[in-house]
Amino acid sequence: MKKNKQTGTILALIGAFVIYWAQTHSPKAKPGQIVGNELSGSYTMSETSYYISLIAGIVLAVYGIYKIVKG
């Protein structure tokens, strides 16, 4: 695999993980999920950090896919 494709794959995976992380720690979560997060030792993000994480994840994923396609 070429170096660009490897880098693109890693960036896309990191971006997907950041998006997943933002969604599972959303400030707009249902009350049941918030209680579950508290009981499991997790937390709920503030709205600002949620949107920053979501945008960063999208940018990383799109850039990674671009590098994969470009080859």
C-alpha angles and dihedrals in degrees: 000000000000120000092246091055092047092049091046092050092050092047092048091050093048090048092050091050092050090051090049091048092050092049095049092049096041119153087220093059121136116262092253092056092047091053090046090051091051093048093049093050094253127123143220118243125233115252093253095053090043093057094042090052092046094050092045091051092050092049092049093047094047092046090048092051089048090054091048093051094043089053 
